[in-house]
Coordinates of C-alpha atoms in Angstrom, one line a residue:
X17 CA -20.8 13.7 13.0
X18 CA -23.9 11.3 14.4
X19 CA -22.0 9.7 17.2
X20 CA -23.6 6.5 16.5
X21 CA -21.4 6.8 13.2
X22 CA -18.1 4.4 13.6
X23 CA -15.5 6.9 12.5
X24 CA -13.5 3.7 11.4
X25 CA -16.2 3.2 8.6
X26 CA -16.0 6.7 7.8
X27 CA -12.4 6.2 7.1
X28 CA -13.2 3.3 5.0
X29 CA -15.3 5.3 3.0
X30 CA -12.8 8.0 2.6
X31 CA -10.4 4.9 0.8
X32 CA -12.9 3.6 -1.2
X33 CA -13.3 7.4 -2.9
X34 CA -10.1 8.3 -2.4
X35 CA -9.3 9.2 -6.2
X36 CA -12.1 11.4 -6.1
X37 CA -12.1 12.9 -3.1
X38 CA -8.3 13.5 -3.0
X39 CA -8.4 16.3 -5.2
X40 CA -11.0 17.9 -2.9
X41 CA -8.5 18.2 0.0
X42 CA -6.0 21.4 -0.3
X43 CA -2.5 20.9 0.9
X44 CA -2.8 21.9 4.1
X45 CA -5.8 19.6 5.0
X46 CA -4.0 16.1 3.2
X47 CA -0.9 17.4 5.9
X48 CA -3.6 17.6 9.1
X49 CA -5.2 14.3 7.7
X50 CA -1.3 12.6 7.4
X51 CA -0.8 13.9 11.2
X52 CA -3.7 12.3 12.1
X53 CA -3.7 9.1 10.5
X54 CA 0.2 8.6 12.0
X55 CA -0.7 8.9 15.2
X56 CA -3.7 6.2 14.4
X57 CA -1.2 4.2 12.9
X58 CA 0.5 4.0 15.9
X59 CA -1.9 3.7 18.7
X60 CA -1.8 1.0 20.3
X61 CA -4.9 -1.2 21.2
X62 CA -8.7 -0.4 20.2
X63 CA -9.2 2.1 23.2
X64 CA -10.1 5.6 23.3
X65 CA -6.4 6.6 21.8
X66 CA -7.2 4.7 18.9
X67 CA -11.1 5.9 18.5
X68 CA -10.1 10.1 19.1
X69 CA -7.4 9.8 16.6
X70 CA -10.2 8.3 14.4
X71 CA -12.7 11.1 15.0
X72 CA -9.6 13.7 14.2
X73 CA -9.2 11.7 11.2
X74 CA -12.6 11.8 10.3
X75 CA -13.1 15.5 11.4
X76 CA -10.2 16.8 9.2
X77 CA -11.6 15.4 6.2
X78 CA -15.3 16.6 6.7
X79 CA -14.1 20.1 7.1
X80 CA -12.5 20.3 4.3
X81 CA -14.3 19.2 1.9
X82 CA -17.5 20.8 0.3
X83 CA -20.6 20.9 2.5
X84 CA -22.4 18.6 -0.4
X85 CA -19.5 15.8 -0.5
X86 CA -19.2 16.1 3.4
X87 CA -23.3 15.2 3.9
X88 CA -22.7 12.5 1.4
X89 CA -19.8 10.9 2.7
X90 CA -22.2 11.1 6.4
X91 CA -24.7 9.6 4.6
X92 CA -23.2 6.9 3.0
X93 CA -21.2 5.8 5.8
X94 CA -24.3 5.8 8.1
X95 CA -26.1 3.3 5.7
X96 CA -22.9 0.9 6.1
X97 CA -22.0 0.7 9.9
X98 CA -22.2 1.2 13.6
X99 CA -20.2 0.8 16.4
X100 CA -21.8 -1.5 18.1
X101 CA -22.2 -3.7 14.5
X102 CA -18.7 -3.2 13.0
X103 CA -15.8 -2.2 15.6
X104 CA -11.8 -2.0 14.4
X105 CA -12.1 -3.9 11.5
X106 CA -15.2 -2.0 9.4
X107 CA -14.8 -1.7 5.9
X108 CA -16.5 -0.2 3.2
X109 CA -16.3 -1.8 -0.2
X110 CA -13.6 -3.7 1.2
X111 CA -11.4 -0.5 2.0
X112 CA -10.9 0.2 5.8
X113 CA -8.5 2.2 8.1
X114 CA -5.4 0.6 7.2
X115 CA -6.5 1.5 3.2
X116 CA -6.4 5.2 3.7
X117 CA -3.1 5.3 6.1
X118 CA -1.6 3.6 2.8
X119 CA -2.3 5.4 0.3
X120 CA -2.0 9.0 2.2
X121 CA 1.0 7.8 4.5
X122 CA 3.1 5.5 1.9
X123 CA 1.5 6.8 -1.5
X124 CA 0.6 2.7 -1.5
X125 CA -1.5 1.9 -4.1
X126 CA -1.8 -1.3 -3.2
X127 CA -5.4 -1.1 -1.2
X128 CA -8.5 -2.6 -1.6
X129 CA -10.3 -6.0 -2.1
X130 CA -8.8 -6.5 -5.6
X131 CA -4.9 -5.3 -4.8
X132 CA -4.7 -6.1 -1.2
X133 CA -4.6 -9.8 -1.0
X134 CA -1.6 -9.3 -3.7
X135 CA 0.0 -6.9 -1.3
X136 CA -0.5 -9.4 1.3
X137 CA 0.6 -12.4 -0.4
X138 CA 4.3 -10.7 -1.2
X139 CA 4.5 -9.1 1.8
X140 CA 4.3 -12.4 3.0
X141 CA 7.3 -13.6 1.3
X142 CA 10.9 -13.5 3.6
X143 CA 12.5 -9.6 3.6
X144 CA 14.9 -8.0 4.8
X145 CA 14.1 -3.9 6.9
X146 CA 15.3 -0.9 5.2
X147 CA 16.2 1.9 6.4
X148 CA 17.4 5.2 5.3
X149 CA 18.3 5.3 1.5
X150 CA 18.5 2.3 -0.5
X151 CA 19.5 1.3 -4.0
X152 CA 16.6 2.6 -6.4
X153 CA 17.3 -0.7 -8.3
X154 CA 16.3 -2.5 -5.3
X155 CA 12.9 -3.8 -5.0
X156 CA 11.6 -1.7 -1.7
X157 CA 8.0 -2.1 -0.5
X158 CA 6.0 -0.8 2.4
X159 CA 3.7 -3.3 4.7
X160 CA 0.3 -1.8 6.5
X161 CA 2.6 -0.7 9.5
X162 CA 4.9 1.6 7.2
X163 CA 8.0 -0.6 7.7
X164 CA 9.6 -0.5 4.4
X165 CA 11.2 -3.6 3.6
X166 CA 13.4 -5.6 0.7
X167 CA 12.3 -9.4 -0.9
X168 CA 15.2 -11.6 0.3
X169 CA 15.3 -13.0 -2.8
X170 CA 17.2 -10.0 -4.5
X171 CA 20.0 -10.7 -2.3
X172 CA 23.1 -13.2 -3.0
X173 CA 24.5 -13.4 0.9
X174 CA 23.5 -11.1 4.0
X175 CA 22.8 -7.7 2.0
X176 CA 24.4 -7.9 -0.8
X177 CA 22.2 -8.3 -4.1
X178 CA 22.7 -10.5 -7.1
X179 CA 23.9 -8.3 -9.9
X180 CA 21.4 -9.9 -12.1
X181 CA 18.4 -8.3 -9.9
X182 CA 19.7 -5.0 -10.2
X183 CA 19.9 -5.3 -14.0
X184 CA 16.7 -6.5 -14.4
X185 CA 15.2 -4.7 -12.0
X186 CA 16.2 -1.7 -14.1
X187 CA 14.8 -2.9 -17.1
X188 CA 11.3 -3.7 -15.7
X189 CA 11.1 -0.3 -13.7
X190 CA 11.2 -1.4 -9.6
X191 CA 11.6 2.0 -8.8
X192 CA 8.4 3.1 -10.4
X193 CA 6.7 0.0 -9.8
X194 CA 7.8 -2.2 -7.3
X195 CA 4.7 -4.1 -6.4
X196 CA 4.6 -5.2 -9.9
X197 CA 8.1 -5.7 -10.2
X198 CA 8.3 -7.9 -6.6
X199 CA 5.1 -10.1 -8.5
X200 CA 6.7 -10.4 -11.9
X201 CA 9.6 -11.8 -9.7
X202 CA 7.8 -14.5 -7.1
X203 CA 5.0 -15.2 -10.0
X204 CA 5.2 -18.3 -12.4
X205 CA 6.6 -17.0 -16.0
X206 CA 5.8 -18.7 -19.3
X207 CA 9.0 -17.5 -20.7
X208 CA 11.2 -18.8 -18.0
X209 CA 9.0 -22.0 -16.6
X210 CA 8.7 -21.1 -13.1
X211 CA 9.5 -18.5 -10.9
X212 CA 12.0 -15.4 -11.9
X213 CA 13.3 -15.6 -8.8
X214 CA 13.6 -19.5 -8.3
X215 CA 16.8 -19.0 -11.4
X216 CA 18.8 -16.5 -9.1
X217 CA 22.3 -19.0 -8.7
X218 CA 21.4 -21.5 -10.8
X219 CA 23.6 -19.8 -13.9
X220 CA 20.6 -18.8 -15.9
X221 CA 21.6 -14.6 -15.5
X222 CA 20.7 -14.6 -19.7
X223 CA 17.1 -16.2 -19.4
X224 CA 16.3 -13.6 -16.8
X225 CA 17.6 -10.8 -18.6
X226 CA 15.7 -11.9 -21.8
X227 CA 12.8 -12.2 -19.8
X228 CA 12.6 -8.5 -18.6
X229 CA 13.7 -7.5 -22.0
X230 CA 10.7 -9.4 -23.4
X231 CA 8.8 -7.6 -20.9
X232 CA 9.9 -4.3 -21.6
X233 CA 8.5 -4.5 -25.2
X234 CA 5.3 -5.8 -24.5

């Protein structure tokens, strides 16, 4: 790799094609590019930790993909950024590091200049941390440091949930979906007049459930 190249755009680069180049990577490199991106995931700082565990990063992918794809992915992130111009933060097409450790760490599709403010924005919302197993009727999602966490809002008192969310969590699929599921919930809703989740307690269980019915057969 041209050591002026900032691996951390490389990276970036990697997310922004990472439909694509996905299916390039056997098994066994996706498992040495998951290794690596964990331990970038948690190094701590900007120093040399952080910017080997890059290079590793970058290095796995380049050797495993085609010699063709691998000059073009050098190419294209040489054209977009150098250390001394773009640092940590570099992305590409508004993908960077934190993109790719998403979606090959968490399976988070939630990346990107279109679908990362909306990850932001209800990650932002109070939640309660989650560990082990949980209730695949509960709304679980996954922040940028892979800490999985819950929407207060599901819950009634401490950690037990409204029955109401469970139901209609079912019914619009938060356990395939629950980025969608967490916005359909904290975004305003013609059919109910304001939030979904700004009726929990207020006795309106049958407008909710109507709503995710309505939902369902759109």
């Amino acid at each position: 790799m041209n050591p002026q190249v900032n691996p951390q755009v490389m990276l970036g680069a990697v997310a922004a094609d990472w439909p694509r180049l996905s299916l390039l990577l056997g098994p066994a490199a996706l498992d040495r590019l998951g290794a690596r991106l964990e331990r970038l995931r948690t190094a701590d700082g900007t120093g040399p930790t952080v910017a080997r565990a890059a290079e590793d990063a970058v290095r796995t992918v380049l050797d495993a993909l085609p010699d063709d794809e691998a000059s073009l992915l050098r190419r294209g992130a040489e054209g977009t950024g150098r250390y001394a111009e773009s640092g940590a933060t570099a992305t590409v097409s508004g993908y960077g590091v934190q993109d790719l450790c998403m979606l090959v760490l968490d399976g988070n599709p939630m990346v990107g200049p279109v679908l990362g403010p909306v990850r932001d924005r209800l990650l932002a919302e109070p939640a309660l941390p989650v560990e082990g197993a949980a209730d695949p009727r509960l709304i679980v999602l996954t922040g940028v440091d892979g800490v999985r966490r819950a929407p207060a809002f599901q819950y009634e008192a401490g950690s037990m949930p409204w029955p109401v969310v469970l139901d209609v969590n079912a019914l619009i699929g938060a356990d395939r979906d629950p980025w969608g599921a967490a916005d359909w919930w904290l975004s305003a809703n013609a059919w109910t007049g304001t939030t979904p989740a700004g009726l929990l307690g207020r006795a309106r269980d049958p407008e909710l459930l109507g709503a995710a019915r309505a939902l369902g057969e759109w």
